[in-house]
Every structure is written in C-alpha cells, then in structure tokens.
PDB file of C-alpha atoms in Angstrom:
ATOM      1  CA  UNK A   1     -42.878 -49.423 -37.410  1.00  0.00           C
ATOM      2  CA  UNK A   2     -44.969 -52.051 -39.117  1.00  0.00           C
ATOM      3  CA  UNK A   3     -46.906 -54.867 -37.491  1.00  0.00           C
ATOM      4  CA  UNK A   4     -44.389 -57.342 -38.941  1.00  0.00           C
ATOM      5  CA  UNK A   5     -41.525 -55.537 -37.214  1.00  0.00           C
ATOM      6  CA  UNK A   6     -43.355 -55.653 -33.889  1.00  0.00           C
ATOM      7  CA  UNK A   7     -44.002 -59.378 -34.295  1.00  0.00           C
ATOM      8  CA  UNK A   8     -40.350 -59.917 -35.216  1.00  0.00           C
ATOM      9  CA  UNK A   9     -39.304 -58.001 -32.091  1.00  0.00           C
ATOM     10  CA  UNK A  10     -41.453 -60.239 -29.897  1.00  0.00           C
ATOM     11  CA  UNK A  11     -39.942 -63.338 -31.502  1.00  0.00           C
ATOM     12  CA  UNK A  12     -36.408 -62.039 -30.906  1.00  0.00           C
ATOM     13  CA  UNK A  13     -37.190 -61.148 -27.294  1.00  0.00           C
ATOM     14  CA  UNK A  14     -38.736 -64.578 -26.743  1.00  0.00           C
ATOM     15  CA  UNK A  15     -35.681 -66.300 -28.209  1.00  0.00           C
ATOM     16  CA  UNK A  16     -33.370 -64.328 -25.930  1.00  0.00           C
ATOM     17  CA  UNK A  17     -35.480 -64.954 -22.831  1.00  0.00           C
ATOM     18  CA  UNK A  18     -35.740 -68.628 -23.714  1.00  0.00           C
ATOM     19  CA  UNK A  19     -31.958 -68.869 -24.035  1.00  0.00           C
ATOM     20  CA  UNK A  20     -31.680 -67.512 -20.489  1.00  0.00           C
ATOM     21  CA  UNK A  21     -33.744 -70.454 -19.285  1.00  0.00           C
ATOM     22  CA  UNK A  22     -31.234 -72.788 -20.901  1.00  0.00           C
ATOM     23  CA  UNK A  23     -28.230 -71.642 -18.929  1.00  0.00           C
ATOM     24  CA  UNK A  24     -28.123 -67.919 -19.455  1.00  0.00           C
ATOM     25  CA  UNK A  25     -28.355 -65.357 -16.678  1.00  0.00           C
ATOM     26  CA  UNK A  26     -31.786 -65.069 -15.059  1.00  0.00           C
ATOM     27  CA  UNK A  27     -31.160 -61.340 -14.648  1.00  0.00           C
ATOM     28  CA  UNK A  28     -31.160 -60.872 -18.414  1.00  0.00           C
ATOM     29  CA  UNK A  29     -34.513 -62.655 -18.739  1.00  0.00           C
ATOM     30  CA  UNK A  30     -35.944 -60.323 -16.103  1.00  0.00           C
ATOM     31  CA  UNK A  31     -34.542 -57.222 -17.819  1.00  0.00           C
ATOM     32  CA  UNK A  32     -35.755 -58.307 -21.250  1.00  0.00           C
ATOM     33  CA  UNK A  33     -39.321 -59.020 -20.165  1.00  0.00           C
ATOM     34  CA  UNK A  34     -39.428 -55.654 -18.388  1.00  0.00           C
ATOM     35  CA  UNK A  35     -38.047 -53.980 -21.514  1.00  0.00           C
ATOM     36  CA  UNK A  36     -40.899 -55.514 -23.513  1.00  0.00           C
ATOM     37  CA  UNK A  37     -43.319 -53.717 -21.202  1.00  0.00           C
ATOM     38  CA  UNK A  38     -41.478 -50.410 -21.630  1.00  0.00           C
ATOM     39  CA  UNK A  39     -41.490 -50.823 -25.420  1.00  0.00           C
ATOM     40  CA  UNK A  40     -45.166 -51.798 -25.291  1.00  0.00           C
ATOM     41  CA  UNK A  41     -44.573 -55.119 -26.941  1.00  0.00           C
ATOM     42  CA  UNK A  42     -47.279 -57.682 -26.318  1.00  0.00           C
ATOM     43  CA  UNK A  43     -45.884 -60.605 -24.355  1.00  0.00           C
ATOM     44  CA  UNK A  44     -46.843 -64.063 -25.531  1.00  0.00           C
ATOM     45  CA  UNK A  45     -47.284 -67.248 -23.524  1.00  0.00           C
ATOM     46  CA  UNK A  46     -43.725 -68.121 -24.619  1.00  0.00           C
ATOM     47  CA  UNK A  47     -42.499 -64.899 -23.030  1.00  0.00           C
ATOM     48  CA  UNK A  48     -44.151 -65.688 -19.716  1.00  0.00           C
ATOM     49  CA  UNK A  49     -43.190 -69.366 -19.592  1.00  0.00           C
ATOM     50  CA  UNK A  50     -39.576 -68.745 -20.604  1.00  0.00           C
ATOM     51  CA  UNK A  51     -39.185 -65.953 -18.076  1.00  0.00           C
ATOM     52  CA  UNK A  52     -40.708 -68.038 -15.268  1.00  0.00           C
ATOM     53  CA  UNK A  53     -38.398 -70.910 -16.216  1.00  0.00           C
ATOM     54  CA  UNK A  54     -35.260 -68.734 -16.272  1.00  0.00           C
ATOM     55  CA  UNK A  55     -36.130 -67.179 -12.905  1.00  0.00           C
ATOM     56  CA  UNK A  56     -36.871 -70.571 -11.400  1.00  0.00           C
ATOM     57  CA  UNK A  57     -33.565 -71.976 -12.598  1.00  0.00           C
ATOM     58  CA  UNK A  58     -31.887 -68.925 -11.095  1.00  0.00           C
ATOM     59  CA  UNK A  59     -33.485 -69.794  -7.733  1.00  0.00           C
ATOM     60  CA  UNK A  60     -35.619 -66.653  -7.875  1.00  0.00           C
ATOM     61  CA  UNK A  61     -38.994 -68.210  -7.125  1.00  0.00           C
ATOM     62  CA  UNK A  62     -40.340 -64.911  -5.758  1.00  0.00           C
ATOM     63  CA  UNK A  63     -39.675 -63.162  -9.056  1.00  0.00           C
ATOM     64  CA  UNK A  64     -41.059 -66.137 -11.000  1.00  0.00           C
ATOM     65  CA  UNK A  65     -44.424 -65.548  -9.344  1.00  0.00           C
ATOM     66  CA  UNK A  66     -44.624 -62.017 -10.777  1.00  0.00           C
ATOM     67  CA  UNK A  67     -44.970 -62.893 -14.483  1.00  0.00           C
ATOM     68  CA  UNK A  68     -47.264 -65.743 -13.426  1.00  0.00           C
ATOM     69  CA  UNK A  69     -49.520 -63.267 -11.607  1.00  0.00           C
ATOM     70  CA  UNK A  70     -49.397 -60.870 -14.562  1.00  0.00           C
ATOM     71  CA  UNK A  71     -50.643 -63.543 -16.965  1.00  0.00           C
ATOM     72  CA  UNK A  72     -54.447 -63.675 -17.252  1.00  0.00           C
ATOM     73  CA  UNK A  73     -55.858 -66.789 -15.567  1.00  0.00           C
ATOM     74  CA  UNK A  74     -57.470 -68.035 -18.766  1.00  0.00           C
ATOM     75  CA  UNK A  75     -54.031 -68.043 -20.441  1.00  0.00           C
ATOM     76  CA  UNK A  76     -52.344 -70.153 -17.772  1.00  0.00           C
ATOM     77  CA  UNK A  77     -51.893 -73.689 -19.006  1.00  0.00           C
ATOM     78  CA  UNK A  78     -50.172 -76.818 -17.804  1.00  0.00           C
ATOM     79  CA  UNK A  79     -46.730 -75.605 -18.856  1.00  0.00           C
ATOM     80  CA  UNK A  80     -47.141 -72.280 -17.065  1.00  0.00           C
ATOM     81  CA  UNK A  81     -48.329 -73.907 -13.854  1.00  0.00           C
ATOM     82  CA  UNK A  82     -45.730 -76.672 -13.867  1.00  0.00           C
ATOM     83  CA  UNK A  83     -42.911 -74.207 -14.593  1.00  0.00           C
ATOM     84  CA  UNK A  84     -44.005 -72.013 -11.700  1.00  0.00           C
ATOM     85  CA  UNK A  85     -44.454 -75.027  -9.413  1.00  0.00           C
ATOM     86  CA  UNK A  86     -40.925 -76.150 -10.299  1.00  0.00           C
ATOM     87  CA  UNK A  87     -39.585 -72.671  -9.474  1.00  0.00           C
ATOM     88  CA  UNK A  88     -41.246 -72.892  -6.051  1.00  0.00           C
ATOM     89  CA  UNK A  89     -39.889 -76.395  -5.541  1.00  0.00           C
ATOM     90  CA  UNK A  90     -36.335 -75.220  -6.279  1.00  0.00           C
ATOM     91  CA  UNK A  91     -36.846 -72.462  -3.729  1.00  0.00           C
ATOM     92  CA  UNK A  92     -38.108 -75.017  -1.187  1.00  0.00           C
ATOM     93  CA  UNK A  93     -41.495 -73.350  -1.151  1.00  0.00           C
ATOM     94  CA  UNK A  94     -43.636 -76.467  -1.018  1.00  0.00           C
ATOM     95  CA  UNK A  95     -46.643 -74.625   0.436  1.00  0.00           C
ATOM     96  CA  UNK A  96     -46.720 -72.257  -2.544  1.00  0.00           C
ATOM     97  CA  UNK A  97     -46.224 -75.185  -4.921  1.00  0.00           C
ATOM     98  CA  UNK A  98     -49.201 -76.956  -3.335  1.00  0.00           C
ATOM     99  CA  UNK A  99     -51.285 -73.777  -3.595  1.00  0.00           C
ATOM    100  CA  UNK A 100     -50.460 -73.554  -7.317  1.00  0.00           C
ATOM    101  CA  UNK A 101     -51.390 -77.193  -7.820  1.00  0.00           C
ATOM    102  CA  UNK A 102     -54.727 -76.644  -6.073  1.00  0.00           C
ATOM    103  CA  UNK A 103     -55.266 -73.485  -8.133  1.00  0.00           C
ATOM    104  CA  UNK A 104     -54.585 -75.469 -11.292  1.00  0.00           C
ATOM    105  CA  UNK A 105     -57.207 -78.049 -10.315  1.00  0.00           C
ATOM    106  CA  UNK A 106     -59.705 -75.349  -9.308  1.00  0.00           C
ATOM    107  CA  UNK A 107     -59.342 -73.683 -12.713  1.00  0.00           C
ATOM    108  CA  UNK A 108     -59.718 -77.061 -14.447  1.00  0.00           C
ATOM    109  CA  UNK A 109     -56.442 -76.711 -16.302  1.00  0.00           C
ATOM    110  CA  UNK A 110     -55.935 -79.781 -18.453  1.00  0.00           C
ATOM    111  CA  UNK A 111     -52.928 -81.866 -17.492  1.00  0.00           C
ATOM    112  CA  UNK A 112     -50.851 -82.711 -20.486  1.00  0.00           C
TER     113      UNK A 112
END
C-alpha cells in the first residue's frame, strides 16, 4: 500500500463520516472512526470534528466526548470545541458545556 492510497483512504473515511453528520446514522460514524483505528489510519481534524458532530446530532453526547478526549489538546480548535459544546447542549448537559467553554478559554483557543 502506498502513502497515496493511505491518504485516499482517510479522505474517503472522512467523507463518509461527514455525511453521517448531515443526516446519516450516527452509528455508522462511530463504526467508521473505530475502523480507522483498527486499520491504523491517521485520523485528521476533519475525522474528529465530523464524528463529534454526527454523534451530537444523534443525541449521543457521551460518545461525542470520546473523540474529543482522544484529540491532542493542541489540535483542538474553535470548531472542535463548539461542536462538542453543541453535542452537550443537545443532551441537556449544560454543566459539561460550561466546562468545555472554560477549558477553551483556559487553553486560549482563538474564537473564530
């Protein structure tokens, strides 16, 4: 397998996970991002954000926190935080949403 094939695989996975956040089943997003781990494909910020979004829209805020926690702190940007905060909001988890907002400020994440 060449490096180009691996990159193409990541792009295809990201497209599929992203489509789940636009009305597809959240379960498929969860399965796909786990499959990337099994296949040792390097997840991108698009992978994480799309998965968090799909899980949040599926009212699975608890699961949405898992890819968030897996993502290195230095890679978490405004989109990642706001997507996770929205997932918590949909799950009526305002305390967790407030914690994430405070964490975002503490890590000096730029608001876009």
